[in-house]
Tab-separated table of C-alpha atoms (C1' of nucleotides) in Angstrom:
chain	number	residue	atom	x	y	z
V	10	MET	CA	82.872	81.618	134.066
V	11	SER	CA	79.949	81.462	131.848
V	12	THR	CA	76.376	82.322	132.868
V	13	HIS	CA	74.928	80.134	130.024
V	14	GLY	CA	76.113	76.971	131.599
V	15	HIS	CA	78.159	75.593	128.595
V	16	THR	CA	81.249	76.522	126.758
V	17	GLU	CA	81.153	78.457	123.791
V	18	THR	CA	82.659	77.116	120.771
V	19	TRP	CA	84.971	79.195	118.407
V	20	ILE	CA	82.288	79.065	115.734
V	21	GLU	CA	79.574	80.319	118.137
V	22	ARG	CA	81.806	83.120	119.324
V	23	ALA	CA	82.477	83.928	116.010
V	24	GLU	CA	78.899	84.333	114.917
V	25	ALA	CA	78.200	86.291	117.890
V	26	VAL	CA	80.963	88.791	117.303
V	27	LEU	CA	79.887	89.016	113.716
V	28	SER	CA	76.377	89.914	114.271
V	29	ALA	CA	77.287	92.244	116.810
V	30	ALA	CA	79.576	94.103	114.715
V	31	GLY	CA	76.734	94.451	112.277
V	32	HIS	CA	77.528	91.859	109.706
V	33	LYS	CA	75.209	89.731	107.881
V	34	ARG	CA	75.624	85.987	107.332
V	35	GLY	CA	77.067	84.739	104.096
V	36	GLY	CA	77.968	81.368	102.475
V	37	ALA	CA	81.840	82.410	101.808
V	38	ARG	CA	82.366	83.396	105.248
V	39	ARG	CA	80.691	80.450	106.933
V	40	ALA	CA	82.813	78.201	104.735
V	41	VAL	CA	86.017	80.002	105.888
V	42	ILE	CA	85.041	79.924	109.654
V	43	GLU	CA	84.113	76.198	109.464
V	44	LEU	CA	87.678	75.410	107.742
V	45	LEU	CA	89.433	77.417	110.055
V	46	ASP	CA	87.605	75.857	112.946
V	47	SER	CA	88.500	72.296	111.597
V	48	GLN	CA	92.384	73.154	111.917
V	49	SER	CA	94.830	72.993	114.671
V	50	CYS	CA	97.254	75.245	113.267
V	51	ALA	CA	97.696	77.861	110.847
V	52	LEU	CA	96.815	78.134	107.127
V	53	THR	CA	97.810	80.606	104.310
V	54	ALA	CA	94.945	82.241	102.113
V	55	VAL	CA	95.879	80.164	99.081
V	56	GLU	CA	95.869	76.700	101.430
V	57	ILE	CA	92.443	77.875	102.330
V	58	GLU	CA	91.085	78.683	98.945
V	59	ASP	CA	92.417	75.302	97.570
V	60	ALA	CA	90.843	73.359	100.361
V	61	LEU	CA	87.563	75.174	99.917
V	62	ARG	CA	87.591	74.558	96.146
V	63	THR	CA	87.918	70.936	96.783
V	64	GLY	CA	85.365	70.722	99.367
V	65	GLU	CA	81.624	71.594	99.426
V	66	ARG	CA	81.731	75.299	98.802
V	67	GLY	CA	84.151	76.930	96.606
V	68	VAL	CA	85.206	80.703	97.723
V	69	SER	CA	86.729	83.211	95.625
V	70	ARG	CA	90.159	84.267	96.573
V	71	ALA	CA	89.122	87.846	96.918
V	72	SER	CA	86.320	86.725	99.669
V	73	VAL	CA	89.117	84.484	101.354
V	74	TYR	CA	91.030	87.801	102.077
V	75	ARG	CA	88.132	89.683	102.850
V	76	VAL	CA	86.701	87.391	105.490
V	77	LEU	CA	90.414	86.842	106.995
V	78	ASP	CA	90.763	90.482	107.226
V	79	GLU	CA	87.249	91.150	109.062
V	80	LEU	CA	88.193	88.287	111.321
V	81	GLU	CA	91.594	89.588	112.223
V	82	ALA	CA	90.005	92.931	113.026
V	83	LEU	CA	87.576	91.399	115.182
V	84	ARG	CA	90.364	89.278	116.928
V	85	LEU	CA	88.604	86.018	115.858
V	86	VAL	CA	91.934	85.038	114.002
V	87	GLN	CA	95.493	86.044	114.310
V	88	ARG	CA	98.210	86.204	111.624
V	89	VAL	CA	101.156	83.903	111.975
V	90	GLU	CA	104.379	84.892	110.334
V	91	THR	CA	106.596	81.897	109.610
V	92	GLY	CA	109.304	83.390	107.323
V	93	GLN	CA	107.894	81.443	104.564
V	94	ALA	CA	106.917	84.454	102.170
V	95	MET	CA	103.251	83.994	102.924
V	96	VAL	CA	101.023	85.035	105.964
V	97	ARG	CA	99.249	82.132	107.695
V	98	TYR	CA	96.055	82.654	109.829
V	99	GLU	CA	94.575	80.700	112.584
V	100	ARG	CA	91.696	81.058	114.851
V	101	VAL	CA	92.367	82.735	118.234
V	102	CYS	CA	91.081	80.297	121.162
V	103	GLU	CA	90.292	82.119	124.356
V	104	GLN	CA	90.566	78.948	126.591
V	105	GLY	CA	93.345	76.590	126.464
V	106	GLY	CA	94.250	76.666	122.765
V	107	HIS	CA	97.192	79.333	123.158
V	108	HIS	CA	100.347	77.930	121.078
V	109	HIS	CA	103.219	79.000	118.984
V	110	HIS	CA	105.243	77.672	116.254
V	111	LEU	CA	107.893	75.598	115.158
V	112	VAL	CA	109.012	75.795	111.437
V	113	CYS	CA	111.374	73.453	109.732
V	114	ASP	CA	113.126	75.785	107.405
V	115	SER	CA	114.006	72.710	104.808
V	116	CYS	CA	110.771	71.420	104.194
V	117	GLY	CA	108.406	74.062	105.400
V	118	LEU	CA	106.635	71.949	108.064
V	119	VAL	CA	104.894	74.034	110.523
V	120	MET	CA	103.929	72.780	114.034
V	121	PRO	CA	102.280	73.953	117.021
V	122	PHE	CA	103.753	74.023	120.563
V	123	SER	CA	103.278	75.620	123.843
V	124	ASP	CA	105.122	76.233	127.294
V	125	GLU	CA	103.871	77.425	130.339
V	126	ALA	CA	107.231	78.986	131.621
V	127	LEU	CA	107.650	80.779	128.262
V	128	GLU	CA	104.391	82.361	128.747
V	129	ARG	CA	105.130	83.490	132.235
V	130	ALA	CA	108.265	84.936	130.926
V	131	ILE	CA	106.400	86.786	128.301
V	132	ASP	CA	103.806	88.047	130.861
V	133	LYS	CA	106.231	89.608	133.275
V	134	LEU	CA	108.236	91.097	130.582
V	135	SER	CA	105.249	92.698	128.997
V	136	GLU	CA	104.693	94.625	132.048
V	137	ARG	CA	108.227	96.438	131.723
V	138	VAL	CA	108.163	97.401	128.247
V	139	PRO	CA	107.389	100.594	126.417
V	140	LEU	CA	104.222	99.144	125.002
V	141	ARG	CA	100.862	98.175	125.834
V	142	VAL	CA	101.175	94.662	124.732
V	143	SER	CA	98.068	92.805	123.205
V	144	GLU	CA	99.598	89.787	121.587
V	145	HIS	CA	102.692	88.094	120.889
V	146	GLU	CA	104.296	85.834	118.607
V	147	ILE	CA	107.095	83.012	119.019
V	148	VAL	CA	108.553	81.241	116.156
V	149	LEU	CA	111.404	78.577	116.597
V	150	HIS	CA	113.345	77.915	113.344
V	151	GLY	CA	115.294	74.695	112.670
V	152	SER	CA	115.114	71.551	110.960
V	153	CYS	CA	112.651	68.677	111.814
V	154	HIS	CA	113.265	64.945	112.052
V	155	ASP	CA	112.988	64.127	108.540
V	156	CYS	CA	115.474	67.013	107.563
V	157	ARG	CA	118.279	66.516	110.193
V	158	ASP	CA	121.022	66.530	107.444
V	159	ASP	CA	121.496	69.843	105.828
P	299	MET	CA	138.175	85.350	122.825
P	300	SER	CA	139.766	87.024	120.019
P	301	THR	CA	143.738	86.341	119.306
P	302	HIS	CA	143.744	89.713	117.546
P	303	GLY	CA	143.657	91.573	120.534
P	304	HIS	CA	140.779	93.677	119.414
P	305	THR	CA	137.064	93.205	118.930
P	306	GLU	CA	135.964	92.577	115.341
P	307	THR	CA	133.147	95.024	114.141
P	308	TRP	CA	130.256	93.576	112.147
P	309	ILE	CA	131.520	95.030	109.141
P	310	GLU	CA	134.917	93.735	109.585
P	311	ARG	CA	133.297	90.114	110.142
P	312	ALA	CA	131.126	90.734	107.097
P	313	GLU	CA	134.057	91.401	104.592
P	314	ALA	CA	135.933	88.704	106.115
P	315	VAL	CA	132.980	86.010	105.673
P	316	LEU	CA	132.269	87.403	102.071
P	317	SER	CA	135.710	87.213	100.907
P	318	ALA	CA	136.190	83.702	102.283
P	319	ALA	CA	132.907	82.716	100.577
P	320	GLY	CA	134.495	83.730	97.184
P	321	HIS	CA	132.587	87.035	96.902
P	322	LYS	CA	134.480	90.109	95.201
P	323	ARG	CA	134.001	93.398	96.538
P	324	GLY	CA	131.380	95.886	95.125
P	325	GLY	CA	129.950	99.163	95.719
P	326	ALA	CA	126.138	98.314	95.925
P	327	ARG	CA	126.795	95.689	98.487
P	328	ARG	CA	129.184	97.820	100.426
P	329	ALA	CA	126.635	100.460	100.620
P	330	VAL	CA	123.828	97.884	101.750
P	331	ILE	CA	126.209	96.703	104.422
P	332	GLU	CA	127.376	100.185	105.801
P	333	LEU	CA	123.733	101.183	106.119
P	334	LEU	CA	122.828	98.121	107.963
P	335	ASP	CA	125.725	98.506	110.198
P	336	SER	CA	124.572	102.169	111.190
P	337	GLN	CA	121.138	100.756	112.275
P	338	SER	CA	120.180	99.428	115.614
P	339	CYS	CA	117.095	97.487	114.286
P	340	ALA	CA	115.322	96.051	111.302
P	341	LEU	CA	114.815	97.572	108.050
P	342	THR	CA	112.648	96.518	104.948
P	343	ALA	CA	114.441	96.046	101.630
P	344	VAL	CA	112.276	99.003	100.155
P	345	GLU	CA	113.501	101.210	103.298
P	346	ILE	CA	117.103	100.265	102.346
P	347	GLU	CA	116.788	101.408	98.696
P	348	ASP	CA	115.118	104.644	99.863
P	349	ALA	CA	117.969	105.440	102.249
P	350	LEU	CA	120.656	104.726	99.767
P	351	ARG	CA	118.935	106.691	97.082
P	352	THR	CA	118.867	109.716	99.113
P	353	GLY	CA	122.449	109.109	100.089
P	354	GLU	CA	125.603	108.757	98.588
P	355	ARG	CA	125.243	105.716	96.626
P	356	GLY	CA	121.939	104.634	94.932
P	357	VAL	CA	121.523	100.879	94.714
P	358	SER	CA	118.938	99.157	92.594
P	359	ARG	CA	116.310	97.297	94.103
P	360	ALA	CA	117.191	94.261	92.514
P	361	SER	CA	120.845	94.378	94.201
P	362	VAL	CA	119.292	95.101	97.521
P	363	TYR	CA	117.483	91.844	97.550
P	364	ARG	CA	120.216	90.020	96.127
P	365	VAL	CA	122.778	91.462	98.533
P	366	LEU	CA	120.275	90.777	101.282
P	367	ASP	CA	120.047	87.301	100.246
P	368	GLU	CA	123.665	86.677	100.327
P	369	LEU	CA	124.094	87.958	103.745
P	370	GLU	CA	121.261	86.079	104.956
P	371	ALA	CA	122.744	82.901	103.528
P	372	LEU	CA	125.948	83.777	105.235
P	373	ARG	CA	124.005	84.464	108.544
P	374	LEU	CA	125.391	87.993	108.525
P	375	VAL	CA	121.908	89.277	108.669
P	376	GLN	CA	118.861	87.696	109.852
P	377	ARG	CA	115.100	88.404	108.693
P	378	VAL	CA	112.595	89.606	111.361
P	379	GLU	CA	108.828	89.163	110.555
P	380	THR	CA	106.728	91.800	112.180
P	381	GLY	CA	103.344	91.164	110.593
P	382	GLN	CA	103.656	94.196	108.657
P	383	ALA	CA	103.361	92.617	105.075
P	384	MET	CA	107.199	93.232	104.269
P	385	VAL	CA	110.132	91.373	105.507
P	386	ARG	CA	112.712	93.325	107.568
P	387	TYR	CA	116.433	92.703	107.852
P	388	GLU	CA	119.017	93.181	110.585
P	389	ARG	CA	122.720	92.600	110.999
P	390	VAL	CA	123.440	89.551	113.091
P	391	CYS	CA	125.575	90.514	116.150
P	392	GLU	CA	127.417	87.628	117.873
P	393	GLN	CA	128.377	89.333	121.008
P	394	GLY	CA	125.321	91.090	123.174
P	395	GLY	CA	123.336	92.366	120.000
P	396	HIS	CA	120.573	89.576	120.415
P	397	HIS	CA	117.376	91.165	120.632
P	398	HIS	CA	113.584	90.779	119.835
P	399	HIS	CA	110.971	93.157	118.661
P	400	LEU	CA	108.124	95.146	119.707
P	401	VAL	CA	105.616	96.265	117.157
P	402	CYS	CA	103.068	99.010	117.478
P	403	ASP	CA	100.148	97.964	115.593
P	404	SER	CA	98.768	101.310	115.065
P	405	CYS	CA	101.422	103.418	113.764
P	406	GLY	CA	104.135	100.592	112.464
P	407	LEU	CA	106.766	101.557	114.984
P	408	VAL	CA	109.256	98.757	115.484
P	409	MET	CA	111.540	98.591	118.569
P	410	PRO	CA	114.163	96.398	119.957
P	411	PHE	CA	114.081	94.731	123.369
P	412	SER	CA	115.903	92.063	125.116
P	413	ASP	CA	115.249	89.946	128.046
P	414	GLU	CA	117.372	87.175	129.802
P	415	ALA	CA	114.560	85.197	131.404
P	416	LEU	CA	112.931	84.762	127.944
P	417	GLU	CA	116.162	83.749	126.584
P	418	ARG	CA	116.598	81.031	129.175
P	419	ALA	CA	112.864	79.887	128.776
P	420	ILE	CA	113.630	79.603	124.987
P	421	ASP	CA	116.638	77.510	125.626
P	422	LYS	CA	115.375	75.106	127.939
P	423	LEU	CA	112.303	74.886	125.915
P	424	SER	CA	114.451	74.261	122.680
P	425	GLU	CA	115.589	70.786	124.078
P	426	ARG	CA	112.662	69.421	124.333
P	427	VAL	CA	110.943	70.256	121.142
P	428	PRO	CA	110.657	68.070	117.880
P	429	LEU	CA	113.006	70.198	116.059
P	430	ARG	CA	116.755	71.058	116.220
P	431	VAL	CA	116.313	74.661	116.861
P	432	SER	CA	118.705	77.036	115.223
P	433	GLU	CA	116.864	80.479	115.701
P	434	HIS	CA	113.890	82.121	117.375
P	435	GLU	CA	112.065	85.055	116.844
P	436	ILE	CA	109.734	86.806	119.322
P	437	VAL	CA	107.402	89.687	118.573
P	438	LEU	CA	105.265	91.474	120.872
P	439	HIS	CA	102.364	93.456	119.425
P	440	GLY	CA	100.408	96.421	120.956
P	441	SER	CA	100.066	100.057	121.160
P	442	CYS	CA	103.010	102.615	121.853
P	443	HIS	CA	102.936	105.698	123.826
P	444	ASP	CA	101.843	107.705	121.155
P	445	CYS	CA	98.724	105.247	120.050
P	446	ARG	CA	97.197	104.605	123.510
P	447	ASP	CA	93.636	105.218	122.549
P	448	ASP	CA	92.504	103.111	119.792
E	140	DG	C1'	64.608	98.462	100.039
E	141	DT	C1'	68.798	99.093	102.221
E	142	DT	C1'	73.017	97.201	103.485
E	143	DC	C1'	76.190	93.595	103.662
E	144	DT	C1'	78.397	89.926	100.709
E	145	DT	C1'	80.463	87.870	96.782
E	146	DG	C1'	82.992	86.934	92.529
E	147	DC	C1'	85.344	88.399	88.713
E	148	DA	C1'	88.937	90.909	86.690
E	149	DA	C1'	92.150	94.310	87.090
E	150	DA	C1'	95.442	96.564	89.855
E	151	DA	C1'	98.953	97.062	93.010
E	152	DC	C1'	102.641	95.532	95.395
E	153	DC	C1'	106.781	93.246	97.306
E	154	DT	C1'	110.256	90.172	95.327
E	155	DT	C1'	112.579	87.371	91.773
E	156	DT	C1'	114.646	86.407	87.431
E	157	DG	C1'	117.202	87.120	82.579
E	158	DC	C1'	120.073	89.452	80.468
E	159	DA	C1'	123.727	92.539	79.047
E	160	DT	C1'	127.181	95.420	81.067
E	161	DT	C1'	130.542	96.931	84.108
E	162	DT	C1'	133.710	95.699	87.566
E	163	DG	C1'	137.051	93.250	90.662
E	164	DA	C1'	141.018	89.888	91.324
H	3	DT	C1'	140.604	86.979	81.222
H	4	DC	C1'	137.180	84.831	84.227
H	5	DA	C1'	134.160	85.222	87.552
H	6	DA	C1'	131.349	87.922	90.377
H	7	DA	C1'	128.539	92.325	90.995
H	8	DT	C1'	125.317	95.445	88.994
H	9	DG	C1'	121.247	97.799	86.750
H	10	DC	C1'	117.298	97.645	84.226
H	11	DA	C1'	113.336	95.564	82.601
H	12	DA	C1'	110.282	91.970	82.730
H	13	DA	C1'	108.109	88.328	85.143
H	14	DG	C1'	106.022	85.967	89.351
H	15	DG	C1'	103.297	85.639	93.395
H	16	DT	C1'	100.581	87.211	96.748
H	17	DT	C1'	97.168	90.501	98.322
H	18	DT	C1'	93.810	94.341	97.371
H	19	DT	C1'	90.505	96.992	95.005
H	20	DG	C1'	86.460	98.541	91.539
H	21	DC	C1'	82.348	97.400	90.227
H	22	DA	C1'	78.090	94.789	89.627
H	23	DA	C1'	75.138	91.077	90.735
H	24	DG	C1'	73.267	88.481	94.521
H	25	DA	C1'	71.810	87.439	99.405
H	26	DA	C1'	70.314	88.739	104.114
H	27	DC	C1'	67.719	91.509	106.962
DNA sequence: GTTCTTGCAAAACCTTTGCATTTGA
DNA sequence: TCAAATGCAAAGGTTTTGCAAGAAC
């Protein structure tokens, strides 16, 4: 429970963590952070670059990757591997936002889902495994409604 | 239950499926198949190429990728995404071999694990999701015994 | 003023493809 | 003989890096 009397947004937390880690502010990183905050699911670096070029503030591809690396190192974003040759990134939400991914192998659609029973199974399992587990990732592959005819 | 009175090995099944799909035999593919059969967990294409170069029969990188693609299309091998920038491949075992992966983010070690409760949770979940689920992949990230000090 | 940030271009890397040759049936 | 398999080299895409200029503190 917060002592500040309000719930910290992801952007606020990101700014705080970055500042504490000795980073200065910058327009490119700010643009990437704002875009990630507006998304409910994972984007690739190229999708991020394209979205930003179209928008208010273009950001070079190198900066997109650098920002994503920094944010990942600080556990503000996480990688999502969907088997589609490119890595996806999404923000890490501390309260409530935890989810996993459904991937349509025909059209490439990526959708989020969450399931409590699954999380409980993972938590119990994590205690019995020869690894100190910090994260987990679950991807379900199949065909979506529009592709039910392979 | 088999009508042949013996359990088919993965290599035997692979040969049969390839033959039924109209493939001829070849030394490069045979070498990749034998290597995959000897492994209990997933390898990258580069690891496969290296292992084969050192061994009896070198195989060009292009052939490694082509063979892996063919085997994946026939569901004889499956991709494993561990978040390590390269795709891994491992044989698909029909009986008993189903497992998932633990990845040490410090040293890159990949280990298999399996858990029945987790599989049950996945199966139940798969029925309630807007996707006809054909496969699932679970990766637990963390630090292994040797890396418990980041 | 010092350090972090950014863009550009080049490099590095994994993966795929084109083409000629060899091999299997 | 005909189709599949293979190796080599080149191409394609994504991601990383070097370096110089710009911005934050």
